[in-house]
Short mmCIF file of C-alpha atoms and ligand atoms in Angstrom, two decimals:
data_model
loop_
_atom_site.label_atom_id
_atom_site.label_comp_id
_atom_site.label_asym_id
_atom_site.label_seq_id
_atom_site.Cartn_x
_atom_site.Cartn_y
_atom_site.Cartn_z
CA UNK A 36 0.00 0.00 0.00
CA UNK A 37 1.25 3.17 -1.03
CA UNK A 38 0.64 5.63 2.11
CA UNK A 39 -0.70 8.68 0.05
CA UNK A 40 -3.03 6.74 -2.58
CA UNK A 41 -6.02 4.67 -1.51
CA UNK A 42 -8.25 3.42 -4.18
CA UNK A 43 -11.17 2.25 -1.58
CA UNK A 44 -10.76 2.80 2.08
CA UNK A 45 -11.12 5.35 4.61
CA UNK A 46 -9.16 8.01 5.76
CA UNK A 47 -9.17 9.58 8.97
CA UNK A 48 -8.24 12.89 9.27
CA UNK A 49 -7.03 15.44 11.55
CA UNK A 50 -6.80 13.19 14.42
CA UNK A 51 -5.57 15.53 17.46
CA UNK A 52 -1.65 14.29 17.47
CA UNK A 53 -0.76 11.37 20.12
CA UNK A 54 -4.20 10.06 19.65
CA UNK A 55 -4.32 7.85 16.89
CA UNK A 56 -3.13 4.73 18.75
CA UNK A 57 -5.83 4.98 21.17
CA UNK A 58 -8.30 5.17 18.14
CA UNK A 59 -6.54 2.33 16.45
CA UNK A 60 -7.04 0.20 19.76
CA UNK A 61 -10.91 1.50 19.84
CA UNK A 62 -11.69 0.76 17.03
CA UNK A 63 -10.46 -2.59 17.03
CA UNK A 64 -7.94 -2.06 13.15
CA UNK A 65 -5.65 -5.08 14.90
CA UNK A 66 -8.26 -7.24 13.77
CA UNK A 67 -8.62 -5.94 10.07
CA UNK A 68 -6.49 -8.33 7.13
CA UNK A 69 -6.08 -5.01 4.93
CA UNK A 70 -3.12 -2.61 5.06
CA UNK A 71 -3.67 -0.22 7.52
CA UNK A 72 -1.18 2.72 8.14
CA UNK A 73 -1.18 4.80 11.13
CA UNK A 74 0.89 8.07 10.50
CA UNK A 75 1.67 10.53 13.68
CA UNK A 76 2.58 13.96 13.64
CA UNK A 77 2.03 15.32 10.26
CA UNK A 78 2.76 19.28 9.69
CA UNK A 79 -1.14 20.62 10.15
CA UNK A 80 -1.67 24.37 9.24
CA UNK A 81 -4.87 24.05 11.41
CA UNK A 82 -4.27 21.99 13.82
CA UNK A 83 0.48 22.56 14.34
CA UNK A 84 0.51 18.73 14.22
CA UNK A 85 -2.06 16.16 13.82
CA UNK A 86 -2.35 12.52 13.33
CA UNK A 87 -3.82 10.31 10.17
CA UNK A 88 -4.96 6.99 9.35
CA UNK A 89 -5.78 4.98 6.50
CA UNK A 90 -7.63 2.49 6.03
CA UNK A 91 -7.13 0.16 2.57
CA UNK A 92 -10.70 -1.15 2.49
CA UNK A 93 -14.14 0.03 2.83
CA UNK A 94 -14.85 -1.03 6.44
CA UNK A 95 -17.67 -0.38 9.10
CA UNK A 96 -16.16 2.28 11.37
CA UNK A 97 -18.21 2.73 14.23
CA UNK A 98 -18.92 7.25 14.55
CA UNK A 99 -20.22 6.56 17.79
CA UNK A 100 -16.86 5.29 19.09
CA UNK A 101 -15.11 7.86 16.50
CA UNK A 102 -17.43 11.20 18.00
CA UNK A 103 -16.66 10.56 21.96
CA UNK A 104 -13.23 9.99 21.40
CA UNK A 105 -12.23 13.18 19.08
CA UNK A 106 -15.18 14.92 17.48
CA UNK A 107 -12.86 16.93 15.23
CA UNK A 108 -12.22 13.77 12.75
CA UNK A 109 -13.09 14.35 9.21
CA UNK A 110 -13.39 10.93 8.10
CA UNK A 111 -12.88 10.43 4.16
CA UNK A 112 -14.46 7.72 2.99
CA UNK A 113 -12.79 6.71 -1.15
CA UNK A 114 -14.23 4.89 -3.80
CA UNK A 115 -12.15 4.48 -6.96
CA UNK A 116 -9.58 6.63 -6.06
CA UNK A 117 -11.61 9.28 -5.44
CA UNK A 118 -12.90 11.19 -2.85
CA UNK A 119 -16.56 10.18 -2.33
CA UNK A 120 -17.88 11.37 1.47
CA UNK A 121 -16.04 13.74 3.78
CA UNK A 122 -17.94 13.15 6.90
CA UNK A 123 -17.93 15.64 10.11
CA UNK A 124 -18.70 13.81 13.62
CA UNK A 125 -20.45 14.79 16.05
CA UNK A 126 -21.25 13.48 20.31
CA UNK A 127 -23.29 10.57 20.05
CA UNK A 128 -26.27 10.56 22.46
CA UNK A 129 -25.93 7.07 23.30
CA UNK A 130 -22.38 5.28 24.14
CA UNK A 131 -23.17 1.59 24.41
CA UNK A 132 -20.42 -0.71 25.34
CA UNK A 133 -18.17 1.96 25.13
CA UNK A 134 -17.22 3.13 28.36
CA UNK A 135 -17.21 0.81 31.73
CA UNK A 136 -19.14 2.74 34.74
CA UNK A 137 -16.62 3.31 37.67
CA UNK A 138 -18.59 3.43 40.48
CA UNK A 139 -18.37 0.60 42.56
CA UNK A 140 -21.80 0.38 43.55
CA UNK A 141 -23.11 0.30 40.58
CA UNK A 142 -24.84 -2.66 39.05
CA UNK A 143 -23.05 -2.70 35.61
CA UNK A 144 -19.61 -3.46 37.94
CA UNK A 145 -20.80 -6.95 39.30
CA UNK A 146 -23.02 -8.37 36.54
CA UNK A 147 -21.07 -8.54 33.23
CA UNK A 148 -23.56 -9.48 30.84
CA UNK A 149 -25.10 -5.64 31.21
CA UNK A 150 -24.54 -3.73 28.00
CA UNK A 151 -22.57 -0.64 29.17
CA UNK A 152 -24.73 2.17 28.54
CA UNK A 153 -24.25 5.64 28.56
CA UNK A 154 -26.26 8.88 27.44
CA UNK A 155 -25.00 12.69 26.86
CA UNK A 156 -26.15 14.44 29.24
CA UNK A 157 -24.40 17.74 28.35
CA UNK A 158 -23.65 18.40 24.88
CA UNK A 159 -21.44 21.81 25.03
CA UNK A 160 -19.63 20.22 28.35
CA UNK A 161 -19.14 16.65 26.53
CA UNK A 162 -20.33 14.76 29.83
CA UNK A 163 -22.03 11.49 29.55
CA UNK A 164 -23.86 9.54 32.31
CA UNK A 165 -24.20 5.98 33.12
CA UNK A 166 -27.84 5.04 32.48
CA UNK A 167 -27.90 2.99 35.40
CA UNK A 168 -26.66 4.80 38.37
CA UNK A 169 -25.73 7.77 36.57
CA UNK A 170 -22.31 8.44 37.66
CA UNK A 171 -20.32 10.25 34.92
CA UNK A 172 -18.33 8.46 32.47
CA UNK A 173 -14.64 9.19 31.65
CA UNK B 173 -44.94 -1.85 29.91
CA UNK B 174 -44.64 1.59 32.14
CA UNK B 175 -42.15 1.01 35.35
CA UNK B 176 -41.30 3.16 37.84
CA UNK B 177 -37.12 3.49 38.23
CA UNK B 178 -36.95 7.27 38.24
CA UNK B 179 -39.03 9.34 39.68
CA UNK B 180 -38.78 11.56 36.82
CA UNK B 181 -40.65 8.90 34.93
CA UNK B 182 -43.88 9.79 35.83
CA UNK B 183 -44.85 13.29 34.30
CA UNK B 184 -46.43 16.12 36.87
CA UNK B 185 -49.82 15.36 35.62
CA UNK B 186 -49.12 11.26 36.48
CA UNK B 187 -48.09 12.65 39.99
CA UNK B 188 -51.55 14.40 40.31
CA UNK B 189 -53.27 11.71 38.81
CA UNK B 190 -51.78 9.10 41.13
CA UNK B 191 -52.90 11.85 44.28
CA UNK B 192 -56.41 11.74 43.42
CA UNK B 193 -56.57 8.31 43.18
CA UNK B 194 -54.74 7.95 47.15
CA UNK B 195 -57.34 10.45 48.43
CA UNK B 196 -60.20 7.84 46.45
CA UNK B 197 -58.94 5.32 48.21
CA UNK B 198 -58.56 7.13 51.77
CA UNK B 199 -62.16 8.35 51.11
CA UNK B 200 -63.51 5.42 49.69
CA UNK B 201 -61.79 2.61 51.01
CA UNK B 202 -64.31 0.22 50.36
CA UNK B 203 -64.62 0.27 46.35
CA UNK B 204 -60.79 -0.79 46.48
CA UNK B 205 -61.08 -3.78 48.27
CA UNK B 206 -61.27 -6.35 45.77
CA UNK B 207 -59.72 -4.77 42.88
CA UNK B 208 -56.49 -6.36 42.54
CA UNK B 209 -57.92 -9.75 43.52
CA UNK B 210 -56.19 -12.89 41.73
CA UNK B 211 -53.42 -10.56 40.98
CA UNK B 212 -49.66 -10.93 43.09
CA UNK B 213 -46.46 -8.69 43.87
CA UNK B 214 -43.34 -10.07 44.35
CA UNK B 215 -41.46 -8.21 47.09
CA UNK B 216 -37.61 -9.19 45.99
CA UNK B 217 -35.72 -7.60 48.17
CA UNK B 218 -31.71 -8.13 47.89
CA UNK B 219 -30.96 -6.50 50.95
CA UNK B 220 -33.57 -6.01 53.89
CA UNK B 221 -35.79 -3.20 54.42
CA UNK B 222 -38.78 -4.19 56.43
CA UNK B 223 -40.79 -1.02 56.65
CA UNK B 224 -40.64 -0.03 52.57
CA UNK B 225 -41.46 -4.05 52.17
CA UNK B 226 -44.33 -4.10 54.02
CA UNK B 227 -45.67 -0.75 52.54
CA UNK B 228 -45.58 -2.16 49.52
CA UNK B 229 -47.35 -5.55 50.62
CA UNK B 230 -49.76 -4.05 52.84
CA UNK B 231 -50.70 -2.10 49.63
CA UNK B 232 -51.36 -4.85 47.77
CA UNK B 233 -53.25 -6.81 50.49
CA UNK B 234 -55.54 -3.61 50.96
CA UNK B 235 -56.39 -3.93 46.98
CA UNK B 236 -57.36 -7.58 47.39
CA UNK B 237 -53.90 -8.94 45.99
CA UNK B 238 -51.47 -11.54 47.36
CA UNK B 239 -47.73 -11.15 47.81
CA UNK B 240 -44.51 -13.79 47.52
CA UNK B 241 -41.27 -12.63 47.66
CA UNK B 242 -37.80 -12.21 49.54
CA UNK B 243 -36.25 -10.35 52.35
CA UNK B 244 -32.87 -10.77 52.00
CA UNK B 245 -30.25 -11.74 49.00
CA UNK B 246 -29.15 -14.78 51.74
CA UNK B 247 -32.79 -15.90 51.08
CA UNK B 248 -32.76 -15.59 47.54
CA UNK B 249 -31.21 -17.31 44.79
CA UNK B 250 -28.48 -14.06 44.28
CA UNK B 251 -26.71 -16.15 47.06
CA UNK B 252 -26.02 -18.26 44.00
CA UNK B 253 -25.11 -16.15 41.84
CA UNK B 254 -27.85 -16.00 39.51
CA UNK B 255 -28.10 -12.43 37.69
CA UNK B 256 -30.34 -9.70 38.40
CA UNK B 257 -32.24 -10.16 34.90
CA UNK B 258 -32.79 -13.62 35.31
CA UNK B 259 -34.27 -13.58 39.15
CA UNK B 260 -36.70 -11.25 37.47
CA UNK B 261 -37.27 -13.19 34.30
CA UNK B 262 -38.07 -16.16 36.86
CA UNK B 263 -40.53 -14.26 38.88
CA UNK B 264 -42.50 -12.20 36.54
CA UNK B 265 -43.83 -15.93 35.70
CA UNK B 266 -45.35 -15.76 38.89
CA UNK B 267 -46.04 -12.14 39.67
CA UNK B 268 -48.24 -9.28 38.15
CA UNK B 269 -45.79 -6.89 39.06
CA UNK B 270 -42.51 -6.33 40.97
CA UNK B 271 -41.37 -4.13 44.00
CA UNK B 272 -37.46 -4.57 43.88
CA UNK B 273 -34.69 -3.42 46.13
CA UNK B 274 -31.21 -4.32 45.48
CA UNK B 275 -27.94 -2.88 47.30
CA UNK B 276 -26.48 -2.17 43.66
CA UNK B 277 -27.48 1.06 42.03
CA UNK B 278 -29.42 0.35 38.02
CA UNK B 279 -30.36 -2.89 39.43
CA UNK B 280 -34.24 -2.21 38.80
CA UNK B 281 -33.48 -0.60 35.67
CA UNK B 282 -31.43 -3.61 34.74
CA UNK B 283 -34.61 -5.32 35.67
CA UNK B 284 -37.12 -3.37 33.91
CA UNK B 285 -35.18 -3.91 30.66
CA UNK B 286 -35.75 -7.55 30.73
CA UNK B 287 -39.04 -7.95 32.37
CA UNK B 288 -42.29 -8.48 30.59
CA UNK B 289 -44.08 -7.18 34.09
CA UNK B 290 -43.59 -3.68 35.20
CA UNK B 291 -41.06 -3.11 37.73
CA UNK B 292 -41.04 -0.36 41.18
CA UNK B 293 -37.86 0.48 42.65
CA UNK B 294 -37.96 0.14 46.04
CA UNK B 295 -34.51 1.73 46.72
CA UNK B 296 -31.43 0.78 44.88
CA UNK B 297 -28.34 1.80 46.73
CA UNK B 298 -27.92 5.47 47.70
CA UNK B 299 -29.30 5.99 44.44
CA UNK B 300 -32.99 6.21 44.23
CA UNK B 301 -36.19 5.63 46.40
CA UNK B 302 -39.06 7.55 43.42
CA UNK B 303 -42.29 5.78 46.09
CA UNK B 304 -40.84 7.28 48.97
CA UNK B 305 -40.65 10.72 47.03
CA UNK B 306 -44.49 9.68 46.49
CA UNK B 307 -45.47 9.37 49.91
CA UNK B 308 -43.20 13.25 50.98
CA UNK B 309 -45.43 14.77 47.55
CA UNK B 310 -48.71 13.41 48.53
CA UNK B 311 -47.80 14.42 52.64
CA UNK B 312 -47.29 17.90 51.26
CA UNK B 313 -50.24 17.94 49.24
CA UNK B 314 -52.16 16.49 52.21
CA UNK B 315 -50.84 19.03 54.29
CA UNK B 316 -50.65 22.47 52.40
CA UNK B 317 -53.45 21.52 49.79
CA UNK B 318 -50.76 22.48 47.28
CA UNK B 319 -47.42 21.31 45.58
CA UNK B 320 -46.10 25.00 44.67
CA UNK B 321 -45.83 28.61 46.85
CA UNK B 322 -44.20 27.37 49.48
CA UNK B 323 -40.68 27.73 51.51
CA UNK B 324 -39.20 24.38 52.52
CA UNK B 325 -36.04 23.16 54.66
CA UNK B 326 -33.73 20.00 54.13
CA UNK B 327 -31.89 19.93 57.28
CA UNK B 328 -29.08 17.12 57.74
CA UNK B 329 -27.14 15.36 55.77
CA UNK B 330 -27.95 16.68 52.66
CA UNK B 331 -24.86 15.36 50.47
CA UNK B 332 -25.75 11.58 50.27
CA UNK B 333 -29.47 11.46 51.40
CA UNK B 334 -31.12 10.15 48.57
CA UNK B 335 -34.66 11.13 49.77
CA UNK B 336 -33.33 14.67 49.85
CA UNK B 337 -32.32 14.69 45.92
CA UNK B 338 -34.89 13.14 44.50
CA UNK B 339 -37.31 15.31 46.52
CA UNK B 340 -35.67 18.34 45.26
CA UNK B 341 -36.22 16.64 41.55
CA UNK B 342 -39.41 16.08 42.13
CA UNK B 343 -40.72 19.55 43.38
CA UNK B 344 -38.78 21.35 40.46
CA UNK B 345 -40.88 21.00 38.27
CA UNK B 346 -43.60 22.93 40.59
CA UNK B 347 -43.88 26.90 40.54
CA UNK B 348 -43.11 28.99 43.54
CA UNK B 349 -41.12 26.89 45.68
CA UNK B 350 -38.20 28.37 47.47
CA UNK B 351 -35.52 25.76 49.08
CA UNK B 352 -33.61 26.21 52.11
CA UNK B 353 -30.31 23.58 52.83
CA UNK B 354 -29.53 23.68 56.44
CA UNK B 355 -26.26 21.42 56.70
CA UNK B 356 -22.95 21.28 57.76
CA UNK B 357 -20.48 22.28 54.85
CA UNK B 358 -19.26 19.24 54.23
CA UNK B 359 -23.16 17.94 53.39
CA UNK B 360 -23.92 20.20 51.52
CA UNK B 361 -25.76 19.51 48.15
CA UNK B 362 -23.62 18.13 45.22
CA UNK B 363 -23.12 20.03 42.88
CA UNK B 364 -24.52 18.29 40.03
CA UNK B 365 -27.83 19.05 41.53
CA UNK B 366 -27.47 22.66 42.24
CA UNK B 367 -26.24 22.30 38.59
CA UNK B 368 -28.29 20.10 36.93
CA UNK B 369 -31.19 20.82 38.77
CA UNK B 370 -31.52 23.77 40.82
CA UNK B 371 -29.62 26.69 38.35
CA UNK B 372 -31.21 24.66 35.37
CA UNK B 373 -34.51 26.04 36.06
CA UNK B 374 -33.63 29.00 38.15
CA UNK B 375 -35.05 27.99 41.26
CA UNK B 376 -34.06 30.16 44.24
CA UNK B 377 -32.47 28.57 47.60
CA UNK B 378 -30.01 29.12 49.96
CA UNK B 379 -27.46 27.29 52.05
CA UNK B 380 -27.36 27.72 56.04
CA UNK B 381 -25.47 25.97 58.62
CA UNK B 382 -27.95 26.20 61.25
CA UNK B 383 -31.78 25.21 61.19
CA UNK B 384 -32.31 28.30 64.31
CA UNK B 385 -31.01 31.01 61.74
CA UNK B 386 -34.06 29.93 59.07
CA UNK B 387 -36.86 28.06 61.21
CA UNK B 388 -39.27 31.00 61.06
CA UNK B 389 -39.17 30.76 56.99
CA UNK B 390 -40.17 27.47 56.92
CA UNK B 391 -43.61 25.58 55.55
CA UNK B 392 -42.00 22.03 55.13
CA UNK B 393 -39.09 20.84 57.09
CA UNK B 394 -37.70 17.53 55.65
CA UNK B 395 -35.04 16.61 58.11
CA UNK B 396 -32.59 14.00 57.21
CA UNK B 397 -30.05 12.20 59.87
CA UNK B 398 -26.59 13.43 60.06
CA UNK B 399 -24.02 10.77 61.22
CA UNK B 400 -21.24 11.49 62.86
CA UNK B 401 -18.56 9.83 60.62
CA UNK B 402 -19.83 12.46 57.68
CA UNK B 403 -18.15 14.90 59.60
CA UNK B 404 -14.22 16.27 58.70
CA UNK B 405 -13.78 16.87 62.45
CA UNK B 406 -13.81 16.66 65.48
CA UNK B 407 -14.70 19.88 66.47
CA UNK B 408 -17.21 20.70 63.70
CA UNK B 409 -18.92 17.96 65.01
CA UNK B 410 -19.37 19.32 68.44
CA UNK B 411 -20.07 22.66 67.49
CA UNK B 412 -22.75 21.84 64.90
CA UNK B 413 -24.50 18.51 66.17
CA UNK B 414 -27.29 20.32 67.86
CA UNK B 415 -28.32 22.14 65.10
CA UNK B 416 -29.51 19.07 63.70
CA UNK B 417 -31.60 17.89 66.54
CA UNK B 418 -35.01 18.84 66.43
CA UNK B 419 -36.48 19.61 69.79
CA UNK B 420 -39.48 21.36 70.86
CA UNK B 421 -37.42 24.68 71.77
CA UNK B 422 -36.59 25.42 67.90
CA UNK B 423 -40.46 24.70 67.14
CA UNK B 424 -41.01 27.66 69.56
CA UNK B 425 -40.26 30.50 66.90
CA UNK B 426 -41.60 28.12 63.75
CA UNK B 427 -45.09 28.89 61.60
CA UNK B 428 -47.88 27.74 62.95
CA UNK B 429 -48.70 25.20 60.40
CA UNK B 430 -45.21 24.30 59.87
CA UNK B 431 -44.91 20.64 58.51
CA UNK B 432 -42.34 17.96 59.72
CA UNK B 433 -41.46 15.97 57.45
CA UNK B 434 -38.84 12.52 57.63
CA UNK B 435 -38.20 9.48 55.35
CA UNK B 436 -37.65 7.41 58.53
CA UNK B 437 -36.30 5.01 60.32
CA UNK B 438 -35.10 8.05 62.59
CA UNK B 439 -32.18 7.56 65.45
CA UNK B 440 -32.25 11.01 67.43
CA UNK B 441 -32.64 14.09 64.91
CA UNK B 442 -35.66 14.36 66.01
CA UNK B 443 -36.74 14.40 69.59
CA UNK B 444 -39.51 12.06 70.46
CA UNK B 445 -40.95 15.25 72.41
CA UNK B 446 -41.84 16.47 68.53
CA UNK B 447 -43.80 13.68 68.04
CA UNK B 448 -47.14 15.29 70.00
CA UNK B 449 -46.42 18.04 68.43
CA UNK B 450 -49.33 18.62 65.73
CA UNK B 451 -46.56 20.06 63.02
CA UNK B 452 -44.94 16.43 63.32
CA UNK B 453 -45.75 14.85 60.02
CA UNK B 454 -43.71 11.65 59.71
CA UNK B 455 -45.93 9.17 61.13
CA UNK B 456 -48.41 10.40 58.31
CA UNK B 457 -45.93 10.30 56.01
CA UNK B 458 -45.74 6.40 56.59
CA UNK B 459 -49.43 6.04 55.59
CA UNK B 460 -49.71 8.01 53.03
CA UNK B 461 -46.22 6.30 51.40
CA UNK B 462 -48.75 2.93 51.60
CA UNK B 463 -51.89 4.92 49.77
CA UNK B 464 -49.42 6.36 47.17
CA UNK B 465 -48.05 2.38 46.67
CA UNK B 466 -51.91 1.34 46.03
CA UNK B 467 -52.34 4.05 43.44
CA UNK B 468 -49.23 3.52 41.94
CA UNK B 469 -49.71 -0.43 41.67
CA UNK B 470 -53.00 0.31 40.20
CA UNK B 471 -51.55 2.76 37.59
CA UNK B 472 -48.74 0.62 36.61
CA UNK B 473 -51.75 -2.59 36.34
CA UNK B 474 -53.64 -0.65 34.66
CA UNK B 475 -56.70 -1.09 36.86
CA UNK B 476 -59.42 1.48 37.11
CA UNK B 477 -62.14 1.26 39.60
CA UNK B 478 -65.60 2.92 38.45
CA UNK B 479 -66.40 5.91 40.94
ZN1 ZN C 293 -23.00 3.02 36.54
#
């Protein structure tokens, strides 16, 4: 795979610099066959540095995941070698099986089999809430 | 299927609904009787709680119902390990409907996601308690005649008393109602209420560390137990711990028609002097909490009785 030439995949852009490992690990790309190249700390006039990655196949990427963890990823989805989608992300209102609550006396921490659920309580503050005891997630 | 977690899940005009039907049934006992008859509640409670228990299964008794259920998680088959969800799966094959109290905050929601019969949370952890925040509404309807245009106290331990927040909750949504919190600065209200809550809808209240400053003010006065291991120190503790004692002295400079109010079991915030006193509400409170159960049991059946 040639880093700067996709024919159909996905790239991520202007990923805040540092983060893209922790998106690579979210998102689960260990467990993709295709080439997948993580580049860190491209020259950005917008953003100083930032991070990319690209994708060499037309996968489901999960927003959800994608919005909560930086909501200023454009991601660039490419069909044929060219550019067919540049999509803008946004909080998600619901975070399931996302986060893990962290209060201890909460029912998600003993029984397993729960989905994880959280909901945005906040939007301009970014906070989230466990729907079960409501603690806030983080 | 409607269940009762929160008690923001029941809209204001549910709450007034539910009100008229407790003051049916205190005026017209009778018609109730038999209304619930071949129908059961299951009382599963994970960790004990004997009064809220039998509120909830005297309610159903009074309606005609029967009751089965559990006390205690040792008595139940959580001592085995089986899951939330499938304890209630299990019994909603033998129940109508489910009172549930569990140690581990979500559990009834976790419950109400799975069950085909609607679920009340009778307390889960310090989170929640939405029928006991029925029985302090209807009290202060019973008493005032009126759920707004009022001044009312929470005196105690106002950082983890669950009662306390989801009171507050509750009567936001009401016009007119100014809020007093008489504690110790240490527990105080979180601030996710005052947040979330109070400043949300720009409800006026103030904070006070001693109930003789504000007693005059006061309508309602929900008092709330302050333990002594909630205090920092020492010395706070000493200097404060009679402010939260209510004896007949501080009722001396109070409003006439002042209302007590107390989510019980109490140890010694309040004297048992107060309890003659006609302002003492808490034994009422108690009663009404079991009317407020029948409505609720009859909302959540959806049972109507022809007037
Ligand atoms: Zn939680």
């Amino acid at each position: 795979m040639k880093i700067d030439s996709i024919q159909n995949g996905i790239v991520l852009d202007h990923i805040k610099a540092g983060n893209s490992m922790k998106i690579y690990q979210y998102l689960a790309l260990d467990k993709l066959d295709c080439p997948v190249a993580l580049i860190k700390n491209v020259k950005s006039t917008k953003m100083g540095k930032k991070d990319i990655i690209k994708i060499d196949s037309l996968i489901d990427i999960n927003l959800d995941i994608l919005g909560y963890l930086d909501a200023g990823i454009t991601v660039n989805i490419i069909k044929d070698g060219v550019l067919k989608e540049k999509r803008r992300l946004e909080l998600p209102e619901k975070l399931i099986n996302v986060l893990r609550c962290k209060n201890p006396r909460c029912i998600t921490t003993v029984e397993h089999s729960l989905d994880s659920v959280f909901n945005l309580v906040d939007r301009s503050k970014g906070i989230y809430r466990c729907e079960y005891c409501e603690a806030e997630g983080n | 299927m409607r269940h009762l977690i929160n008690i923001t899940d029941l809209s204001v005009a549910e709450i007034e609904e539910l009100i008229a039907t407790a003051q049916d049934i205190i005026q017209n006992g009778k018609k109730y009787a038999e209304v619930c008859k071949g129908k059961k509640i299951a009382t599963l409670f994970f960790e004990p709680s004997t009064r809220t228990r039998l509120s909830f299964e005297a309610a159903m008794l009074e309606l005609g119902g029967s009751v089965i259920g559990f006390s205690s998680a040792e008595s139940s088959s959580a001592a085995k390990g089986e899951t939330v969800t499938d304890t209630v799966r299990t019994v909603a094959c033998y129940a109508d409907i489910i009172a549930m109290r569990h140690p581990k905050e979500g559990a009834p929601l976790a419950a109400s996601k799975v069950s085909p019969v609607p679920i009340i949370n009778a307390g889960d952890g310090g989170h929640n308690h939405p029928t006991q925040t029925l029985a302090d509404l209807f009290t202060i309807y019973r008493e005032k005649g009126r759920l707004e245009n009022f001044t009312i106290g929470f005196c105690g331990d106002l950082k983890f008393g669950r009662t306390v927040h989801s009171l507050i909750t509750a009567l936001s949504r009401y016009r007119n109602i100014n809020f007093i919190f008489i504690s110790p600065e240490e527990l105080r209200i979180p601030d996710y209420i005052k947040e979330d809550t109070l400043w949300k809808n720009k409800l006026p209240y103030i904070e006070v560390e001693r109930l003789e400053d504000v007693m005059p003010q006061l309508d309602i006065l929900y008092m709330t137990r302050v333990q002594k291991e909630r205090f920092f120190n020492e010395a706070d503790y000493v200097r404060l711990k009679d402010s939260y004692i209510l004896e007949p002295s501080k009722l001396a400079n109070a409003k006439k028609d002042l209302s007590v109010l107390h989510p019980l079991p109490r140890v010694n915030e309040i004297s048992h002097l107060v309890d003659s006193d006609p302002r003492a509400c808490y034994f009422k409170q108690v009663l009404n909490g079991k009317y407020m159960r029948m409505a609720l049991i009859l909302k959540l059946l959806n049972l109507e009785v022809d007037s």
